[in-house]
Coordinates of C-alpha atoms and ligand atoms in Angstrom, one line a residue:
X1010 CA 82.3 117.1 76.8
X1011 CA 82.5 115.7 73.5
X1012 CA 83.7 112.5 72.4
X1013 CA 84.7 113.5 68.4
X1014 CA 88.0 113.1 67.4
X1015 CA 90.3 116.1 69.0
X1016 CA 91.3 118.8 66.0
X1017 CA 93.8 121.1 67.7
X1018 CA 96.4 120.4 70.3
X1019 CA 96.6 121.1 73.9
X1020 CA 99.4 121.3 76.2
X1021 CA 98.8 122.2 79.6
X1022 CA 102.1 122.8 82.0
X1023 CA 101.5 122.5 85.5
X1024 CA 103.6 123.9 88.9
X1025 CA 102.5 124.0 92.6
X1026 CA 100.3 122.1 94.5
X1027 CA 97.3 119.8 93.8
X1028 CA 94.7 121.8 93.5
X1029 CA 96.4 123.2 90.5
X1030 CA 96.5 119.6 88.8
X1031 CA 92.9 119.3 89.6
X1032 CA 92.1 122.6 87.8
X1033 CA 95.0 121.4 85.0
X1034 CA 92.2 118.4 84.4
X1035 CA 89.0 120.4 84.5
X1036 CA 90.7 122.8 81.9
X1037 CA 91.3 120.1 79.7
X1038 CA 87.7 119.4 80.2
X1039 CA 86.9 122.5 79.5
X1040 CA 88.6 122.8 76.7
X1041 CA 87.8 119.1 74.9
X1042 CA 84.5 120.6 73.2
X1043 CA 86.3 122.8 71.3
X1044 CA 88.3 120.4 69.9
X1045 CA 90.8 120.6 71.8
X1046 CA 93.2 117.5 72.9
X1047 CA 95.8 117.1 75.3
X1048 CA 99.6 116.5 73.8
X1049 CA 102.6 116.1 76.2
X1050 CA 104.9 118.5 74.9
X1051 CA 104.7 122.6 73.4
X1052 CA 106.4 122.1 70.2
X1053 CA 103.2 120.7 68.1
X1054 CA 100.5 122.7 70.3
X1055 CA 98.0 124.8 69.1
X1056 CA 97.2 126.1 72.5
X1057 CA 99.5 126.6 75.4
X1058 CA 98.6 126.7 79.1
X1059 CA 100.7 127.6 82.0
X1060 CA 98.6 126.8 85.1
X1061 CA 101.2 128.4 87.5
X1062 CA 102.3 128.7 91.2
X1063 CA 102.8 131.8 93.2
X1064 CA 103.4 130.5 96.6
X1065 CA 107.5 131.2 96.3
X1066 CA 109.4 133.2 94.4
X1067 CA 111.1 130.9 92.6
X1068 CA 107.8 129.1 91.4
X1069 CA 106.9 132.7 90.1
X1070 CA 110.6 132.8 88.5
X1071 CA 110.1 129.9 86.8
X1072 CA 106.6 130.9 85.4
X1073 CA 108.5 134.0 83.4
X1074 CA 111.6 131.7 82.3
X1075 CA 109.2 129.7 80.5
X1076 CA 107.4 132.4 78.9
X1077 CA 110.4 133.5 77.5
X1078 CA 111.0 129.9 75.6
X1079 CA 107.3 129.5 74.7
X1080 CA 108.0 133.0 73.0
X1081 CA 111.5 131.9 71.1
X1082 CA 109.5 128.6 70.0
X1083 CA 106.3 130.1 68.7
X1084 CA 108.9 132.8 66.8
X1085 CA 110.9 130.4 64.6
X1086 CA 107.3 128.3 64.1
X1087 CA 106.2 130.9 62.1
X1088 CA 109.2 131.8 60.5
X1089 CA 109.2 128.1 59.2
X1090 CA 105.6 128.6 58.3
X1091 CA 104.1 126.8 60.8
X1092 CA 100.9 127.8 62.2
X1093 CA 100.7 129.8 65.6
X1094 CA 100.9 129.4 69.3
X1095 CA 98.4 130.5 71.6
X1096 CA 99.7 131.4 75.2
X1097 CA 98.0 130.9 78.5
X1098 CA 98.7 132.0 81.6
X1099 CA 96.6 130.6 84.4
X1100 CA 96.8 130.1 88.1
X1101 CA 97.8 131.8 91.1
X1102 CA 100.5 134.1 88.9
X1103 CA 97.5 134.9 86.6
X1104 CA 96.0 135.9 89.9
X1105 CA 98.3 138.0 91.6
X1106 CA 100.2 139.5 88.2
X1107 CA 97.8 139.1 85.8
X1108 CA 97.4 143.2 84.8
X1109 CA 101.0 143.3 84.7
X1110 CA 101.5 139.9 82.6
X1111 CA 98.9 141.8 80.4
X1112 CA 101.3 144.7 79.9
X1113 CA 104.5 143.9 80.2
X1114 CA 104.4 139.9 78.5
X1115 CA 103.5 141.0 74.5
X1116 CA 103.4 136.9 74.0
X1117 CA 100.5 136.0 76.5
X1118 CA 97.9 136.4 74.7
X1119 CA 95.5 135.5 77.6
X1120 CA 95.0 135.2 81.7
X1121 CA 93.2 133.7 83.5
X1122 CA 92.8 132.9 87.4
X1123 CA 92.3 130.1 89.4
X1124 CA 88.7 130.4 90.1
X1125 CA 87.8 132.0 86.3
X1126 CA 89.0 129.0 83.8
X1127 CA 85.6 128.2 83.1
X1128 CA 86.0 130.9 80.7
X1129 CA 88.5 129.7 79.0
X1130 CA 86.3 129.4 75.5
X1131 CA 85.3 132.6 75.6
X1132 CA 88.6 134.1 76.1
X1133 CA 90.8 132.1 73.8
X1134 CA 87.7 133.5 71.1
X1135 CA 88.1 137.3 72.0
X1136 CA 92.1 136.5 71.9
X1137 CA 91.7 135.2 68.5
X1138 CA 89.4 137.8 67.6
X1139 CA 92.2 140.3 69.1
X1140 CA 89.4 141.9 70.5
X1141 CA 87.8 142.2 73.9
X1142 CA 89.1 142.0 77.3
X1143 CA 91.7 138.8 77.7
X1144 CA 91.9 138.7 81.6
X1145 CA 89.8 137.5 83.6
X1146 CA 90.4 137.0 87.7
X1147 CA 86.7 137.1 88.8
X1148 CA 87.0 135.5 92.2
X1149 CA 83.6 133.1 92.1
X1150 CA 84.1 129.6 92.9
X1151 CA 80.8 128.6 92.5
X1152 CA 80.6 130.2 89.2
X1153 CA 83.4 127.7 88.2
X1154 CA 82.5 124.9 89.4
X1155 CA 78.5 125.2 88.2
X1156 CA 80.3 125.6 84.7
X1157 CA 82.1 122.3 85.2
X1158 CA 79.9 118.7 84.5
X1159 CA 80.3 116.5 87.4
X1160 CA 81.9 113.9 84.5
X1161 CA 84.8 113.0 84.8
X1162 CA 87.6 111.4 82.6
X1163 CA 90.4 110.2 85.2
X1164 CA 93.2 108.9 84.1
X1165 CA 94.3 105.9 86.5
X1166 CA 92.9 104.7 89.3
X1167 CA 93.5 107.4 91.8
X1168 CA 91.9 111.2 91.5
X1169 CA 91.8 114.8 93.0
X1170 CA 88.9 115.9 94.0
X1171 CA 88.8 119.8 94.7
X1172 CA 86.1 120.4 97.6
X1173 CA 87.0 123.4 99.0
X1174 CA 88.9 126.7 97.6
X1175 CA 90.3 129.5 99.0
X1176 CA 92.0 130.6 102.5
X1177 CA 90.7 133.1 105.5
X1178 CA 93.6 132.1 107.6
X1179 CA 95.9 134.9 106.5
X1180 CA 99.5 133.4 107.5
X1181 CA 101.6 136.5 107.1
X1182 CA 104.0 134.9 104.6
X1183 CA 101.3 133.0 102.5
X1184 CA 99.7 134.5 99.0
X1185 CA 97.4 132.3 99.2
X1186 CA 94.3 133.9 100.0
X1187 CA 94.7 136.9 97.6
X1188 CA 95.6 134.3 94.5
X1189 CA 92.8 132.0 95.5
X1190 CA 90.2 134.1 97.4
X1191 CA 88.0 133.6 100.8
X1192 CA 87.3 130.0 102.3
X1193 CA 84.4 128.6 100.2
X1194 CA 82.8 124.9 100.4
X1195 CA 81.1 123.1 97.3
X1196 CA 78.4 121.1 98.3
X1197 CA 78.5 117.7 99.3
X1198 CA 76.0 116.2 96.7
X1199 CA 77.7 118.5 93.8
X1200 CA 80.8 116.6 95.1
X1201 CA 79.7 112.7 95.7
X1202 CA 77.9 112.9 92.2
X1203 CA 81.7 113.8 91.3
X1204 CA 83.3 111.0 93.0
X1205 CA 80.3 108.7 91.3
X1206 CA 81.8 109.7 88.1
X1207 CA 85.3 108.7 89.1
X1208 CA 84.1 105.5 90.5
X1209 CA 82.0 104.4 87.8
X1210 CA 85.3 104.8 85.4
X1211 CA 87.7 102.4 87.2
X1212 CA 88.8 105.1 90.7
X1213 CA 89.6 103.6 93.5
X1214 CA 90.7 106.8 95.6
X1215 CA 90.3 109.9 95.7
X1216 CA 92.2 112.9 97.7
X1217 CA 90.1 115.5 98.4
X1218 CA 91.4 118.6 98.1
X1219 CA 91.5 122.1 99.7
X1220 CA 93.7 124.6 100.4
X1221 CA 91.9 124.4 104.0
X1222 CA 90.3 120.9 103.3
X1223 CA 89.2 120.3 107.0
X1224 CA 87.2 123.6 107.3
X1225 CA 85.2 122.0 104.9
X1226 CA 81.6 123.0 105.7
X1227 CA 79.6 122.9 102.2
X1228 CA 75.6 121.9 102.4
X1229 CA 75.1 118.4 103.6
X1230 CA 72.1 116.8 104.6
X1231 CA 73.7 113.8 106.0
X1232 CA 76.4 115.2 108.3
X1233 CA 78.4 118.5 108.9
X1234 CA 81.9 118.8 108.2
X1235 CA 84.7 117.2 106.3
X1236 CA 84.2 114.1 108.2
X1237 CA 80.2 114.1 107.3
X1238 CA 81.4 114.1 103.7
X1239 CA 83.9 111.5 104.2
X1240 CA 81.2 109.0 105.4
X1241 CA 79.2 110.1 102.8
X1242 CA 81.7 109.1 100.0
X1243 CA 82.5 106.3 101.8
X1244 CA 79.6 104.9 100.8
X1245 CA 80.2 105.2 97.4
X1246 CA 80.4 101.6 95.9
X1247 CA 84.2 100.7 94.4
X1248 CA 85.6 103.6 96.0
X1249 CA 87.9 102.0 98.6
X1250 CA 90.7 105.0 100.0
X1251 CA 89.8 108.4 100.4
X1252 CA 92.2 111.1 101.4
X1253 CA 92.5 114.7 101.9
X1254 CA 94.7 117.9 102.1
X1255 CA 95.8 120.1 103.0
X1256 CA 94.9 120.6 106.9
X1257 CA 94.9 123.3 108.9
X1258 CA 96.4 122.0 112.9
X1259 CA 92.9 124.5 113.6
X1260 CA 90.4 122.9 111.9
X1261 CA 90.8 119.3 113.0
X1262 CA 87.5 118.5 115.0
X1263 CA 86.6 115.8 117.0
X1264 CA 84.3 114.5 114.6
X1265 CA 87.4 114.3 112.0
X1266 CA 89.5 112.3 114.5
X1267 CA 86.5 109.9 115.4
X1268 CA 86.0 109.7 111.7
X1269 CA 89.6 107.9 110.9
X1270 CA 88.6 106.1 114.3
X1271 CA 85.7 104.8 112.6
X1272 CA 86.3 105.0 108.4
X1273 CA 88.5 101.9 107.0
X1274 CA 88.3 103.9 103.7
X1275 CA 90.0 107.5 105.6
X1276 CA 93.9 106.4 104.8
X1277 CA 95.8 106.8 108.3
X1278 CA 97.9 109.4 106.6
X1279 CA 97.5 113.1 107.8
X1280 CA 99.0 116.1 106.1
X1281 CA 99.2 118.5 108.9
X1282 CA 101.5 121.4 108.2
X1283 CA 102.8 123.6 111.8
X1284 CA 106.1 125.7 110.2
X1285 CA 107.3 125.9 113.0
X1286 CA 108.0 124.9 116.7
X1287 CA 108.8 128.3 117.8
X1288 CA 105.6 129.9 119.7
X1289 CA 107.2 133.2 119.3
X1290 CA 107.8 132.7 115.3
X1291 CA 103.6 130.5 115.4
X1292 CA 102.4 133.8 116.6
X1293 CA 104.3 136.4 114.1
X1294 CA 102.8 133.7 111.5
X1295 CA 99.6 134.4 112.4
X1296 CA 99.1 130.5 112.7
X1297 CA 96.8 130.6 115.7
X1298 CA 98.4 127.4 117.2
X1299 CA 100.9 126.8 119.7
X1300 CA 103.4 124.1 119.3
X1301 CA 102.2 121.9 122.3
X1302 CA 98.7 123.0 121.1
X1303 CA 100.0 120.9 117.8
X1304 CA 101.6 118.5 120.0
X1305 CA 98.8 117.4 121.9
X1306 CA 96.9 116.9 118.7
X1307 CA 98.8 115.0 117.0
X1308 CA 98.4 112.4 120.7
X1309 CA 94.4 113.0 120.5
X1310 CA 94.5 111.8 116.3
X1311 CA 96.8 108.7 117.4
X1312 CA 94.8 107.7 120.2
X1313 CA 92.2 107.6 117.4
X1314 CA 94.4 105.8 114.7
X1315 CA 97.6 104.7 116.3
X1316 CA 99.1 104.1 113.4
X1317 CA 98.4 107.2 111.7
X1318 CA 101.4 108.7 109.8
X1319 CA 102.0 112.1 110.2
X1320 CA 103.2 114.3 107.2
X1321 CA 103.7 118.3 107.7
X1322 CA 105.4 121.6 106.1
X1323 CA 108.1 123.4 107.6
X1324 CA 109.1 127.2 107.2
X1325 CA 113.0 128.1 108.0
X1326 CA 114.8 131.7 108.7
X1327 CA 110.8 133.4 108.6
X1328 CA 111.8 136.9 109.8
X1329 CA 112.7 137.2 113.6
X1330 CA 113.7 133.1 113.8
X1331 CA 116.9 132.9 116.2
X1332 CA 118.9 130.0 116.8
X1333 CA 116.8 129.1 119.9
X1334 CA 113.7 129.2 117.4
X1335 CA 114.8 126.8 115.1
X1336 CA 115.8 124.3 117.7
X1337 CA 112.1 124.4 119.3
X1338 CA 111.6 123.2 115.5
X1339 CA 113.7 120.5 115.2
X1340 CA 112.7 119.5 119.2
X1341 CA 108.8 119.4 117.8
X1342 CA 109.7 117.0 114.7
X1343 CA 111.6 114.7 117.5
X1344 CA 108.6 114.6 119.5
X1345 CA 106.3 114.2 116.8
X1346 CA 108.1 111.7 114.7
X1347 CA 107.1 112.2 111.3
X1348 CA 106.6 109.9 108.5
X1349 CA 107.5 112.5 105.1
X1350 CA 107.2 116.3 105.4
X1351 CA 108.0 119.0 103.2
X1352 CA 110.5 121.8 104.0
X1353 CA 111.0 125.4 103.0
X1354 CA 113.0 128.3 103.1
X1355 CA 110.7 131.3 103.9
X1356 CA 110.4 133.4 100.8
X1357 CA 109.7 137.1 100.9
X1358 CA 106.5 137.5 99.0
X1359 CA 105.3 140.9 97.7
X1360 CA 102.2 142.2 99.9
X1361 CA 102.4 140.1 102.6
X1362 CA 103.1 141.5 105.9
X1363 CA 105.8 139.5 106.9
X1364 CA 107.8 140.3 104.0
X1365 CA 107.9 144.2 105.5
X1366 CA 108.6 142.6 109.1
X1367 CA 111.8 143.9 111.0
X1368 CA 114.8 140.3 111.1
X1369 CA 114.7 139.3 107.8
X1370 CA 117.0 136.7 107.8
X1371 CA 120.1 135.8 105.7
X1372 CA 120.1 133.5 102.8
X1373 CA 123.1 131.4 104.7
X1374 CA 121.4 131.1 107.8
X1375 CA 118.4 129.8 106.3
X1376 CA 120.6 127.4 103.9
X1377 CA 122.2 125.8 107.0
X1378 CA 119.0 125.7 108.9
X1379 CA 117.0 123.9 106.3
X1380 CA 120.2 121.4 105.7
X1381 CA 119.8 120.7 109.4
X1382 CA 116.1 120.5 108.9
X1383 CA 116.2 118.1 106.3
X1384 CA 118.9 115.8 107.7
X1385 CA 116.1 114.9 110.6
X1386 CA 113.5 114.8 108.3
X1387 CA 115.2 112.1 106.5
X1388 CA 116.4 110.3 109.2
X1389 CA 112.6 110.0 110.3
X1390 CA 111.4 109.3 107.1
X1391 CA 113.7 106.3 106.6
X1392 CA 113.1 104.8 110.1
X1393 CA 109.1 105.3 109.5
X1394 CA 109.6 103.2 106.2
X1395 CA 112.1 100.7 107.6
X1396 CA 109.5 100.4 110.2
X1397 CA 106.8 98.9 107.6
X1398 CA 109.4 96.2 106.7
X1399 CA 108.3 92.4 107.5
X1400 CA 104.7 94.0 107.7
X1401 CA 102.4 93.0 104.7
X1402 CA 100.4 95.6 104.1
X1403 CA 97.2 96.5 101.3
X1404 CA 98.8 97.8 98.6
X1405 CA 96.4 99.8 95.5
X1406 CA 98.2 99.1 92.1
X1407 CA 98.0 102.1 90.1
X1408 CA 100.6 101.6 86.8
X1409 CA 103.7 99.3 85.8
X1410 CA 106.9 100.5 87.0
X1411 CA 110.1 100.9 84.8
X1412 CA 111.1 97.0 85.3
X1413 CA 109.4 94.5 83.1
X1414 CA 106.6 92.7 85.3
X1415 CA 106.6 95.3 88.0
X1416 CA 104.3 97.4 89.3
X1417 CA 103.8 100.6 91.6
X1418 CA 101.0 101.3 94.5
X1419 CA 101.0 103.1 97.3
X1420 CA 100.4 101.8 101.0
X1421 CA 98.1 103.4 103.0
X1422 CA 100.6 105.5 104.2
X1423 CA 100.6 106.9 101.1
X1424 CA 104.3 105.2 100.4
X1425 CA 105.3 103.8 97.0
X1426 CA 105.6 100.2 96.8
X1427 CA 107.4 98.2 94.1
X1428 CA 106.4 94.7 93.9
X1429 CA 106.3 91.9 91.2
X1430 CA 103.3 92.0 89.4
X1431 CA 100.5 90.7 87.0
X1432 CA 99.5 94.1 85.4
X1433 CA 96.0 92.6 85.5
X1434 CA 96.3 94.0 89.5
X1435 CA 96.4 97.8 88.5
X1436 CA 93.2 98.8 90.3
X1437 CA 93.3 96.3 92.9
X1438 CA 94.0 97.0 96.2
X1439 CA 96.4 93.1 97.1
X1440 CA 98.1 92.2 99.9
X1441 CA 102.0 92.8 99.8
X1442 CA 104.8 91.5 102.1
X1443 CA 106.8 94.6 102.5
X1444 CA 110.6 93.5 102.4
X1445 CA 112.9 96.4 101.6
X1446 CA 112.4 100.1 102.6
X1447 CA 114.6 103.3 101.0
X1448 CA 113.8 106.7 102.1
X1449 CA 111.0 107.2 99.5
X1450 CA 109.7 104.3 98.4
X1451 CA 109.2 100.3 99.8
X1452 CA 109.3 96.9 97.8
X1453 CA 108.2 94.0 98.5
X1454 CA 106.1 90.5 97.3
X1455 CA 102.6 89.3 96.5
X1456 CA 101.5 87.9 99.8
X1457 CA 99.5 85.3 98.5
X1458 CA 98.5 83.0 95.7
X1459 CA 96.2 84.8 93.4
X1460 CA 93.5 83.3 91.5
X1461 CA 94.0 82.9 87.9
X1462 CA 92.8 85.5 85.2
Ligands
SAH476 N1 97.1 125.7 103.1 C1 98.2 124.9 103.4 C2 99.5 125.3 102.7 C3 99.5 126.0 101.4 S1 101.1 126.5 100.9 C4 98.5 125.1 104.9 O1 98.1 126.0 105.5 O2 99.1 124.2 105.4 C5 102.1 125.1 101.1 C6 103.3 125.3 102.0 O3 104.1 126.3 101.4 C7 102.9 125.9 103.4 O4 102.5 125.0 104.3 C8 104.2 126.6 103.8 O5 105.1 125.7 104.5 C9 104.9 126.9 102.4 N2 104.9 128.4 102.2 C10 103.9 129.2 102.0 N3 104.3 130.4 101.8 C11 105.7 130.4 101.9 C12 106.7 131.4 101.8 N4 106.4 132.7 101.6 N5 108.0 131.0 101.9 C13 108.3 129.7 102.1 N6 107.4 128.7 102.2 C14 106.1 129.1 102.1
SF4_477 FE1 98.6 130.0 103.4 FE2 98.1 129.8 106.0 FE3 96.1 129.7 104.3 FE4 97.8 127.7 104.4 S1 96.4 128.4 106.1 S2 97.0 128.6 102.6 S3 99.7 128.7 104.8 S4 97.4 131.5 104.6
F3S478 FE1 100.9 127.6 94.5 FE2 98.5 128.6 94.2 FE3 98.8 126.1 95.0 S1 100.3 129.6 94.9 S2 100.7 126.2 96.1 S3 99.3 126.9 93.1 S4 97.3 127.5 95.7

C-alpha cells in the first residue's frame, strides 16, 4: 500500500453479489502501489475494471453491453488525442468466458478471475508490454489472499469481510462453483488480524462473507466453525455488529444457533436462501433439504433468537415446477413469515445440468409466478417493518441522508432507518424510536437526550 499521491486513474465497475464488492476493494488495494487511484466514473480513467457477475444471464448480458461502450469511449479518446484506456475484465464472466473474451472482445486487453486478481500488476505490465499471456483463472484462494495485506482502508463504518470462497454444493442451476472453485476456508487469525484493521479505522460491523459462509471451517485454535470465529471477532474491541452470508439451510449447526443465542454482537438477521418449497423441485435442485427440513429450522434458530428476521432467495419456473410446485412455495413463505428476500426467475445457464433438464418452462409462466411471488413477499416485508413501529431500537449511523440534518443506519435487522441527526453520530450505534415503516426502509427519532459534543 502506498500512501503517495495517486498518478493514474482507476475505475472499478462492479455487478453481482458481495463478495464481488469485497474483491472490487482488495483490487483497488492492489492496485494503489502502482499509482493507481480510484475515480467514480470511465470517462477520465486510465485503467478500467469490470468485476462482473455470471450467476444469470442477464448479469452476463450486461457485462458485454458495457464492453461495447467502454470500446466506443476509449475510440473517440484517442481520436481527440487523449491518452488510452486500459480494459479489465474480472470476475465470475472472466471465469467462465475468459478464453473466449480473449478471442472474440479485441478491446479487453486483460482477464482475470475471481480468485487470480492478485495479479493484477503483473498483467496490466505484460498488456502494456503487448506481450505475454493476459488471462489468468488460476483457481488458488490462498494464493490471493496471502498476496493481500491484512490492512485495510474501509470506507465508512461498516465492511465485507470475505472468509470463505468457493462452492461444493453443486445446485444444478448455479455457476457458481465452476466461476469461483471448491469450498475453501481462510484462517481465522489471517481473518481477525483483518477485522483489527477495520476496527482500528473507525468499523463498527462487519458481514462476513462467503458464498457458503456457514461451512466455514478455516484453522482456529479457539473454536471450530463459523460460530468459533464469530466469538472470536466478537472480542475484537469497537467492533459492535457482525454479520454474515450467504447460508447454506445445510450448514447451520447447533453451535451457530447457540452462537446468536449467546453473541449480542451476531445481528438477529439470517440470510437463509431455500428456492423453493417444492420437495420434488429441492431434490431436482440438488439442494439436499426438504422444505419442512427448512421449516423446522427456521423454529430451532427462533427458539434461539426469537426475534430473528429471516431473509431468503427464491427460484421460479426451474425446469419441471407445476402449478402445485409453486404453491408449496408460496405455502413455505406463509409459514415462515419472512422479513426481505430476494426473488428470481430461473435462468438457463450454459453447463449446468439443469439447463439440459426435460420442462423447461415458459417465460410467461415464470413472469406470472414471480409477480405472485413478489406480491407476498412484499406483503411480508411491509408487515415485518410496520411491526418494528413504536419499538425503539439500536440504530448504527453510517452517512447523512439526502435531507439536510438527517441521517441513515440500519437496525439490527439490517433495515434502513431515517432519523434526525447530529452527523457527529455516524459511527455510533444510538437508540431510535422507530415511528414510520415503508416497505424498505423505517424512520423514526433520537430516543433520548444526547450529551453535548
Ligand atoms: N450461495 C448462495 C447463493 C448464491 S447465488 C446460496 O446457496 O444460497 C444467489 C442466488 O441467485 C441463489 O440463491 C439463487 O436464488 C439465485 N440463482 C442462482 N442461479 C440462478 C439461476 N440459474 N437462475 C435464477 N436464479 C439463480
Ligand atoms: Fe450456487 Fe447452490 Fe453453491 Fe449456493 S449452494 S453457490 S446456489 S451451487
Ligand atoms: Fe455473481 Fe459470481 Fe457472485 S456469479 S453472484 S459475482 S459469486
Amino acid at each position: 500500500m502506498s500512501d503517495t499521491a495517486p498518478t493514474k486513474r482507476l475505475y472499478i465497475k462492479t455487478y453481482g453479489c458481495q463478495m464481488n464488492v469485497y474483491d472490487s476493494e482488495r483490487m483497488a488495494d492492489v492496485l494503489s502501489p502502482l499509482g493507481y487511484g480510484m475515480t467514480d466514473t470511465p470517462e477520465g480513467a486510465d485503467l478500467v475494471v469490470l468485476n462482473t457477475c455470471h450467476i444469470r444471464e442477464k448479469a452476463t448480458e450486461k457485462v458485454y453491453s458495457e464492453l461495447g461502450r467502454l470500446r466506443e469511449m476509449r475510440e473517440e479518446r484517442l481520436a481527440g488525442g487523449g491518452s488510452r484506456m486500459t480494459i479489465a475484465v474480472a470476475g465470475c464472466v472472466a471465469q467462465a468466458e475468459g478464453e473466449e473474451i480473449m478471442r472474440r472482445q479485441p478491446a479487453v486487453d486483460l482477464v482475470v478471475g475471481p480468485q487470480a486478481y492478485h495479479q493484477l500488476p503483473e498483467l496490466i505490465a505484460r498488456s502494456h508490454r503487448a506481450r505475454g499471456e493476459r488471462l489468468s483463472a488460476d483457481f488458488a484462494p490462498e494464493a490471493k489472499f496471502d498476496a493481500l495485506t491484512p490492512e485495510r482502508r474501509p470506507t465508512g463504518v461498516t465492511a465485507f469481510l470475505t472468509v470463505q470462497e468457493g462452492c461444493d454444493k453443486f445446485c444444478t442451476f448455479c455457476v457458481v462453483p465452476y466461476t469461483r472453485g471448491g469450498e475453501w476456508s481462510r484462517p481465522a487469525a489471517d481473518i481477525e488480524a483483518e477485522a483489527r484493521s477495520l476496527a482500528e479505522k473507525g468499523v463498527r460491523e462487519v458481514t462476513l462473507l462467503g458464498q457458503n459462509v456457514n461451512a466455514y471451517n478455516g484453522a482456529n485454535e479457539q473454536g471450530a466453525g463459523l460460530a468459533g470465529l464469530a466469538r472470536r471477532l466478537a472480542k475484537i474491541s469497537g467492533l459492535d455488529r457482525i454479520r454474515y452470508t450467504t447460508s447454506h439451510p445445510r450448514d447451520m449447526d447447533d453451535a451457530l444457533i447457540a452462537a446468536h443465542a449467546e453473541l449480542p454482537e451476531l445481528m438477529p438477521y439470517l440470510h437463509l436462501p431455500v428456492q423453493s418449497g417444492s420437495d420434488k423441485v429441492l431434490k431436482a435442485m440438488n439442494r439436499a433439504h426438504t422444505a419442512q427440513g427448512y421449516v423446522r429450522l427456521i423454529e430451532e434458530i427462533r427458539a434461539a433468537r426469537p426475534d430473528m428476521a429471516i431473509s431468503g432467495d427464491f427460484i421460479v419456473g426451474f425446469p419441471g415446477e407445476r402449478d402445485a410446485d409453486f404453491e408449496a412455495t408460496l405455502q413455505l413463505i406463509r409459514e415462515v413469515g419472512y422479513a426481505t428476500a430476494f426473488s428470481f426467475k430461473y435462468s438457463r445457464r450454459p453447463g449446468t445440468p439443469a439447463s439440459a433438464m426435460p420442462g423447461q418452462v415458459a417465460e410467461e409462466v415464470k413472469d406470472e409466478r414471480l409477480a405472485r411471488l413478489n406480491a407476498l413477499l412484499d406483503e411480508q416485508a411491509r408487515a415485518f417493518n410496520r411491526s418494528q413501529v413504536g419499538r425503539t431500537l439500536p440504530v448504527l449511523f453510517e452517512r447523512p441522508g439526502r435531507h439536510p440534518g438527517q441521517l441513515i443506519g440500519r437496525s439490527p435487522y439490517l433495515q434502513a432507518v431515517y432519523a434526525t441527526a447530529p452527523e457527529r453520530l455516524i459511527g455510533q450505534i444510538v437508540p431510535v424510536r422507530i415511528e414510520d415503516a415503508a416497505r424498505m426502509s423505517l424512520a423514526g427519532a433520537l430516543a433520548q437526550e444526547l450529551e453535548p459534543a
